Short mmCIF file of C-alpha atoms in Angstrom, two decimals:
data_model
loop_
_atom_site.label_atom_id
_atom_site.label_comp_id
_atom_site.label_asym_id
_atom_site.label_seq_id
_atom_site.Cartn_x
_atom_site.Cartn_y
_atom_site.Cartn_z
CA UNK A 228 -26.48 73.72 37.69
CA UNK A 229 -27.69 73.72 34.05
CA UNK A 230 -31.32 73.39 33.06
CA UNK A 231 -32.34 70.55 30.73
CA UNK A 232 -35.68 70.08 29.01
CA UNK A 233 -37.90 67.56 30.81
CA UNK A 234 -40.35 65.96 28.32
CA UNK A 235 -42.35 64.54 31.27
CA UNK A 236 -42.88 67.79 33.08
CA UNK A 237 -46.43 68.38 34.40
CA UNK A 238 -46.72 71.54 32.29
CA UNK A 239 -46.61 69.44 29.09
CA UNK A 240 -50.40 69.82 28.75
CA UNK A 241 -51.26 72.25 31.44
CA UNK A 242 -50.25 75.66 32.75
CA UNK A 243 -48.83 75.29 36.28
CA UNK A 244 -48.76 77.80 39.13
CA UNK A 245 -46.07 76.80 41.69
CA UNK A 246 -47.00 78.18 45.10
CA UNK A 247 -44.42 78.68 47.81
CA UNK A 248 -46.70 78.48 50.80
CA UNK A 249 -47.33 79.06 53.67
CA UNK A 250 -45.94 82.59 53.44
CA UNK A 251 -42.25 83.02 54.23
CA UNK A 252 -41.16 79.75 52.63
CA UNK A 253 -39.29 79.57 49.33
CA UNK A 254 -39.54 82.90 47.49
CA UNK A 255 -42.74 83.98 49.29
CA UNK A 256 -42.61 86.64 52.00
CA UNK A 257 -44.85 88.56 54.39
CA UNK A 258 -44.48 90.54 57.62
CA UNK A 259 -47.04 88.16 59.12
CA UNK A 260 -46.46 84.46 59.70
CA UNK A 261 -48.85 81.58 59.33
CA UNK A 262 -48.62 78.65 61.74
CA UNK A 263 -51.52 76.38 60.87
CA UNK A 264 -53.16 74.92 57.73
CA UNK A 265 -56.51 76.67 58.23
CA UNK A 266 -54.89 80.14 58.25
CA UNK A 267 -52.81 79.12 55.16
CA UNK A 268 -56.10 78.19 53.44
CA UNK A 269 -57.42 81.78 53.79
CA UNK A 270 -54.25 83.08 52.14
CA UNK A 271 -54.49 80.61 49.28
CA UNK A 272 -58.11 81.55 48.60
CA UNK A 273 -57.24 85.30 48.59
CA UNK A 274 -54.24 84.73 46.37
CA UNK A 275 -56.09 82.62 43.76
CA UNK A 276 -59.05 85.06 43.72
CA UNK A 277 -56.63 87.88 42.98
CA UNK A 278 -54.75 85.86 40.41
CA UNK A 279 -57.82 84.95 38.40
CA UNK A 280 -59.12 88.50 38.66
CA UNK A 281 -55.80 89.78 37.27
CA UNK A 282 -55.71 87.09 34.52
CA UNK A 283 -59.38 86.40 33.68
CA UNK A 284 -58.34 84.39 30.60
CA UNK A 285 -57.15 81.60 33.00
CA UNK A 286 -60.27 81.79 35.22
CA UNK A 287 -62.26 79.99 32.46
CA UNK A 288 -59.79 77.08 32.33
CA UNK A 289 -60.33 73.91 34.38
CA UNK A 290 -58.33 74.31 37.58
CA UNK A 291 -56.86 71.44 39.65
CA UNK A 292 -54.85 71.59 42.88
CA UNK A 293 -52.11 69.07 43.43
CA UNK A 294 -49.59 68.60 46.26
CA UNK A 295 -47.64 66.01 48.08
CA UNK A 296 -46.60 65.02 51.60
CA UNK A 297 -47.88 67.60 54.11
CA UNK A 298 -50.23 68.68 51.31
CA UNK A 299 -52.32 65.81 52.59
CA UNK A 300 -53.28 68.43 55.18
CA UNK A 301 -53.18 71.44 52.92
CA UNK A 302 -55.29 70.23 50.04
CA UNK A 303 -58.42 69.09 51.98
CA UNK A 304 -58.38 72.49 53.73
CA UNK A 305 -57.68 74.57 50.66
CA UNK A 306 -60.31 72.79 48.54
CA UNK A 307 -62.90 73.16 51.30
CA UNK A 308 -62.08 76.83 51.68
CA UNK A 309 -62.53 77.39 47.94
CA UNK A 310 -65.73 75.32 47.71
CA UNK A 311 -67.25 77.13 50.69
CA UNK A 312 -67.45 80.35 48.59
CA UNK A 313 -70.45 79.93 46.37
CA UNK A 314 -69.56 83.10 44.38
CA UNK A 315 -65.99 82.47 43.25
CA UNK A 316 -63.80 82.92 40.20
CA UNK A 317 -61.81 79.72 40.80
CA UNK A 318 -62.96 76.93 38.47
CA UNK A 319 -61.86 74.10 40.74
CA UNK A 320 -62.42 70.72 39.00
CA UNK A 321 -60.48 68.27 41.15
CA UNK A 322 -57.69 67.76 43.62
CA UNK A 323 -54.70 65.38 43.72
CA UNK A 324 -52.67 64.30 46.81
CA UNK A 325 -49.44 62.40 46.31
CA UNK A 326 -47.95 60.42 49.25
CA UNK A 327 -49.79 62.66 51.67
CA UNK A 328 -50.30 62.71 55.43
CA UNK A 329 -54.06 63.07 55.78
CA UNK A 330 -55.43 60.74 58.52
CA UNK A 331 -52.70 60.04 61.12
CA UNK A 332 -54.83 57.70 63.19
CA UNK A 333 -55.14 55.29 60.31
CA UNK A 334 -51.77 55.94 58.62
CA UNK A 335 -49.38 55.59 61.61
CA UNK A 336 -50.32 51.93 61.97
CA UNK A 337 -48.64 51.28 58.60
CA UNK A 338 -45.13 52.51 59.49
CA UNK A 339 -44.27 49.12 60.99
CA UNK A 340 -45.48 46.97 58.10
CA UNK A 341 -43.79 49.29 55.53
CA UNK A 342 -40.39 49.24 57.39
CA UNK A 343 -40.62 45.50 58.16
CA UNK A 344 -41.07 44.06 54.70
CA UNK A 345 -44.86 44.03 54.21
CA UNK A 346 -45.03 46.92 51.72
CA UNK A 347 -43.61 45.17 48.71
CA UNK A 348 -39.93 45.98 49.46
CA UNK A 349 -37.32 44.25 51.64
CA UNK A 350 -37.43 45.00 55.38
CA UNK A 351 -35.21 47.84 56.64
CA UNK A 352 -35.66 47.01 60.38
CA UNK A 353 -34.93 43.86 62.33
CA UNK A 354 -37.42 41.83 64.31
CA UNK A 355 -36.66 43.55 67.59
CA UNK A 356 -37.21 47.02 66.14
CA UNK A 357 -40.43 45.86 64.47
CA UNK A 358 -41.65 44.49 67.78
CA UNK A 359 -40.85 47.75 69.56
CA UNK A 360 -42.96 49.61 66.96
CA UNK A 361 -45.83 47.17 67.52
CA UNK A 362 -45.55 47.80 71.25
CA UNK A 363 -45.68 51.60 70.78
CA UNK A 364 -48.66 51.64 68.42
CA UNK A 365 -51.54 51.44 70.96
CA UNK A 366 -50.22 54.44 72.98
CA UNK A 367 -49.63 56.37 69.76
CA UNK A 368 -53.18 55.70 68.50
CA UNK A 369 -54.63 56.58 71.91
CA UNK A 370 -52.87 59.92 71.74
CA UNK A 371 -53.99 60.61 68.15
CA UNK A 372 -57.57 59.67 69.08
CA UNK A 373 -57.57 62.19 71.91
CA UNK A 374 -56.24 64.82 69.44
CA UNK A 375 -59.09 63.90 67.05
CA UNK A 376 -61.62 64.21 69.91
CA UNK A 377 -60.50 67.62 71.13
CA UNK A 378 -58.46 69.07 68.22
CA UNK A 379 -56.63 71.05 70.90
CA UNK A 380 -52.93 71.98 71.02
CA UNK A 381 -52.58 70.23 74.38
CA UNK A 382 -53.56 66.81 73.00
CA UNK A 383 -52.32 67.14 69.41
CA UNK A 384 -48.69 68.19 70.16
CA UNK A 385 -48.00 65.19 72.48
CA UNK A 386 -49.50 62.86 69.83
CA UNK A 387 -47.12 64.20 67.17
CA UNK A 388 -44.03 64.05 69.37
CA UNK A 389 -44.67 60.59 70.78
CA UNK A 390 -45.77 58.96 67.51
CA UNK A 391 -43.04 60.44 65.41
CA UNK A 392 -40.36 59.29 67.89
CA UNK A 393 -41.87 55.83 68.28
CA UNK A 394 -43.02 55.07 64.73
CA UNK A 395 -40.64 57.07 62.50
CA UNK A 396 -37.58 57.31 64.75
CA UNK A 397 -36.43 53.67 64.45
CA UNK A 398 -36.36 53.99 60.67
CA UNK A 399 -34.59 57.33 60.64
CA UNK A 400 -31.84 55.96 62.87
CA UNK A 401 -30.91 53.38 60.18
CA UNK A 402 -29.60 56.05 57.83
CA UNK A 403 -31.93 54.84 55.07
CA UNK A 404 -33.83 57.41 53.06
CA UNK A 405 -37.32 57.84 54.63
CA UNK A 406 -38.57 59.08 51.22
CA UNK A 407 -37.32 55.98 49.37
CA UNK A 408 -36.93 52.63 51.18
CA UNK A 409 -34.53 51.44 48.49
CA UNK A 410 -31.79 54.02 49.09
CA UNK A 411 -29.48 55.39 51.78
CA UNK A 412 -29.74 59.02 52.84
CA UNK A 413 -27.40 61.31 50.87
CA UNK A 414 -26.75 65.04 50.74
CA UNK A 415 -28.53 67.17 53.27
CA UNK A 416 -31.07 66.41 56.03
CA UNK A 417 -33.59 65.91 53.20
CA UNK A 418 -31.62 62.94 51.83
CA UNK A 419 -31.22 64.11 48.18
CA UNK A 420 -28.17 65.75 46.66
CA UNK A 421 -30.56 67.20 44.00
CA UNK A 422 -32.34 69.37 46.59
CA UNK A 423 -29.05 71.05 47.33
CA UNK A 424 -28.47 71.59 43.62
CA UNK A 425 -31.96 73.14 43.31
CA UNK A 426 -31.34 75.48 46.26
CA UNK A 427 -28.05 76.57 44.74
CA UNK A 428 -29.68 77.19 41.35
CA UNK A 429 -32.62 79.16 42.87
CA UNK A 430 -30.17 81.37 44.76
CA UNK A 431 -28.35 82.43 41.61
CA UNK A 432 -28.74 86.21 41.01
CA UNK A 433 -29.68 85.73 37.32
CA UNK A 434 -32.33 83.12 38.15
CA UNK A 435 -33.84 85.24 40.92
CA UNK A 436 -33.94 88.24 38.58
CA UNK A 437 -35.59 86.25 35.77
CA UNK A 438 -38.24 84.90 38.16
CA UNK A 439 -38.82 88.31 39.78
CA UNK A 440 -37.95 87.03 43.23
CA UNK A 441 -38.02 89.76 45.88
CA UNK A 442 -36.30 87.96 48.74
CA UNK A 443 -32.59 87.82 49.64
CA UNK A 444 -32.30 84.04 49.48
CA UNK A 445 -34.14 80.77 48.84
CA UNK A 446 -34.04 77.81 51.23
CA UNK A 447 -35.55 74.37 50.54
CA UNK A 448 -37.05 74.28 54.05
CA UNK A 449 -38.02 76.81 56.61
CA UNK A 450 -37.63 74.95 59.89
CA UNK A 451 -39.10 77.84 61.97
CA UNK A 452 -42.39 77.48 60.14
CA UNK A 453 -42.20 73.67 60.45
CA UNK A 454 -41.78 74.08 64.25
CA UNK A 455 -44.63 76.60 64.45
CA UNK A 456 -47.05 74.17 62.70
CA UNK A 457 -45.92 71.33 64.97
CA UNK A 458 -46.38 73.31 68.15
CA UNK A 459 -49.77 74.59 67.06
CA UNK A 460 -50.85 70.94 66.99
CA UNK A 461 -51.41 71.05 63.23
CA UNK A 462 -49.54 67.80 62.44
CA UNK A 463 -52.18 65.40 63.73
CA UNK A 464 -55.33 67.37 62.93
CA UNK A 465 -58.09 65.17 61.40
CA UNK A 466 -58.33 67.01 58.11
CA UNK A 467 -59.53 63.81 56.36
CA UNK A 468 -62.92 64.77 57.79
CA UNK A 469 -63.11 67.44 55.11
CA UNK A 470 -62.72 65.01 52.26
CA UNK A 471 -66.38 63.71 52.18
CA UNK A 472 -67.60 67.29 51.67
CA UNK A 473 -65.12 67.72 48.83
CA UNK A 474 -66.17 64.40 47.23
CA UNK A 475 -69.76 65.68 47.07
CA UNK A 476 -68.59 68.34 44.65
CA UNK A 477 -65.40 67.27 42.83
CA UNK A 478 -63.25 64.18 42.25
CA UNK A 479 -60.25 63.42 44.50
CA UNK A 480 -57.15 61.40 43.48
CA UNK A 481 -54.92 59.96 46.16
CA UNK A 482 -51.77 58.54 44.63
CA UNK A 483 -48.68 57.00 46.18
CA UNK A 484 -45.23 55.88 45.07
CA UNK A 485 -44.90 52.49 46.70
CA UNK A 486 -41.22 52.82 47.82
CA UNK A 487 -41.91 55.77 50.10
CA UNK A 488 -41.74 55.10 53.84
CA UNK A 489 -42.77 58.47 55.35
CA UNK A 490 -46.24 58.70 53.77
CA UNK A 491 -46.41 55.17 52.50
CA UNK A 492 -48.92 53.63 50.08
CA UNK A 493 -50.21 51.11 52.68
CA UNK A 494 -51.37 53.93 54.96
CA UNK A 495 -52.82 55.96 52.09
CA UNK A 496 -54.78 53.02 50.79
CA UNK A 497 -56.01 52.26 54.35
CA UNK A 498 -57.33 55.75 55.06
CA UNK A 499 -59.19 55.93 51.80
CA UNK A 500 -60.75 52.53 52.60
CA UNK A 501 -61.82 53.70 56.05
CA UNK A 502 -63.16 57.12 55.02
CA UNK A 503 -66.79 57.58 55.95
CA UNK A 504 -68.70 59.07 53.01
CA UNK A 505 -71.82 58.08 51.05
CA UNK A 506 -69.72 56.04 48.57
CA UNK A 507 -67.71 54.30 51.34
CA UNK A 508 -69.13 50.76 50.83
CA UNK A 509 -68.75 50.75 47.07
CA UNK A 510 -65.24 52.21 47.27
CA UNK A 511 -64.05 49.80 49.98
CA UNK A 512 -65.11 46.75 48.03
CA UNK A 513 -63.74 48.07 44.70
CA UNK A 514 -60.73 45.95 43.73
CA UNK A 515 -57.23 47.38 43.42
CA UNK A 516 -56.75 46.73 39.70
CA UNK A 517 -53.26 45.50 38.91
CA UNK A 518 -52.75 47.65 35.80
CA UNK A 519 -51.07 50.61 37.44
CA UNK A 520 -52.75 49.46 40.71
CA UNK A 521 -55.80 51.71 40.65
CA UNK A 522 -58.97 51.65 42.74
CA UNK A 523 -61.88 53.94 41.96
CA UNK A 524 -65.51 54.41 42.89
CA UNK A 525 -67.66 57.53 42.61
CA UNK A 526 -65.46 60.60 43.02
CA UNK A 527 -62.63 58.85 44.95
CA UNK A 528 -59.65 57.22 43.24
CA UNK A 529 -56.50 55.68 44.74
CA UNK A 530 -53.48 54.86 42.67
CA UNK A 531 -50.31 52.98 43.63
CA UNK A 532 -47.30 53.81 41.42
CA UNK A 533 -44.68 51.05 41.43
CA UNK A 534 -40.99 51.80 42.05
CA UNK A 535 -41.48 55.45 42.98
CA UNK A 536 -40.53 57.02 46.27
CA UNK A 537 -42.11 60.03 48.03
CA UNK A 538 -41.60 62.26 44.97
CA UNK A 539 -43.30 60.28 42.22
CA UNK A 540 -42.47 62.59 39.27
CA UNK A 541 -38.80 62.39 40.21
CA UNK A 542 -38.63 58.55 40.22
CA UNK A 543 -41.24 57.82 37.55
CA UNK A 544 -41.54 60.94 35.32
CA UNK A 545 -43.30 59.27 32.39
CA UNK A 546 -45.76 57.30 34.51
CA UNK A 547 -46.59 60.33 36.61
CA UNK A 548 -47.27 62.54 33.55
CA UNK A 549 -49.46 59.76 32.07
CA UNK A 550 -51.38 59.56 35.36
CA UNK A 551 -51.86 63.39 35.38
CA UNK A 552 -52.99 63.58 31.78
CA UNK A 553 -55.42 60.72 32.18
CA UNK A 554 -56.73 62.24 35.44
CA UNK A 555 -57.36 65.74 34.08
CA UNK A 556 -58.77 64.12 30.95
CA UNK A 557 -61.50 62.63 33.18
CA UNK A 558 -60.65 58.94 32.68
CA UNK A 559 -61.49 57.86 36.26
CA UNK A 560 -64.45 60.08 37.12
CA UNK A 561 -67.72 61.16 35.61
CA UNK A 562 -67.25 64.47 33.86
#
């Protein structure tokens, strides 16, 4: 429950705005709720516009958006929303997605290899379970494809439910941590004791007062909002289709800790390889350099971080800060 200085924090060389979004998660609140990523994008644009109007000294700074996990949905939508406003006070320079869920059709194929020993770590599942996942994949992909074709609730919700049961369920039932293939689940549903410590800390009256929180309590997860997004069909939406438009204007970094199961590096590498954009051919044939395992062409860069789970800065703080500093310094893209 005590704070300790972290020399590898991402605000070492940058100012950071932490956003609790969509509204009504974390310390954020509203009388309205948001139940899909597109609606959340409108809120983010409005909030950032107001922020930079209120603090114009920051509006001149280079601005980057970074997120992980479901932010594989959020960031393509938020960046597209910002870039669609020609007159804006948001100096967006790049986006970063860490262990994200962006293109389900491509990524769900890689749950079986990751769980069965082909992702660089020992297998968690036995041969029978691996075979069952192989057998479920065609149906899962068929359902995701029909979601991609129609983008309707009626086809996207069944795809999420079937694929999550068939492709993620077998792993979850082992009791291993879906966010780190090397560890057993501990603590809460989210598998980390630390998340409970954070929740406790952020609920302390003195901390809430210091941060100016205006809610009665802080929870790590809002499962009502999670459910709303799922039942609006948001989970399987093909938001990767927005990435080519973003690449036309700004660089995109997709990075992945290679011990994560839930949004694993195999699937993230695969969707970036399959992405249809003008630089597709050059990117696809670009080698995955072993030093830090990085692959880059044009405005698109993929990085594999070794021995990190779903939350890269937690497992590899120094490497993740080094990656961030080199990225915002323009090392892997034309400035």
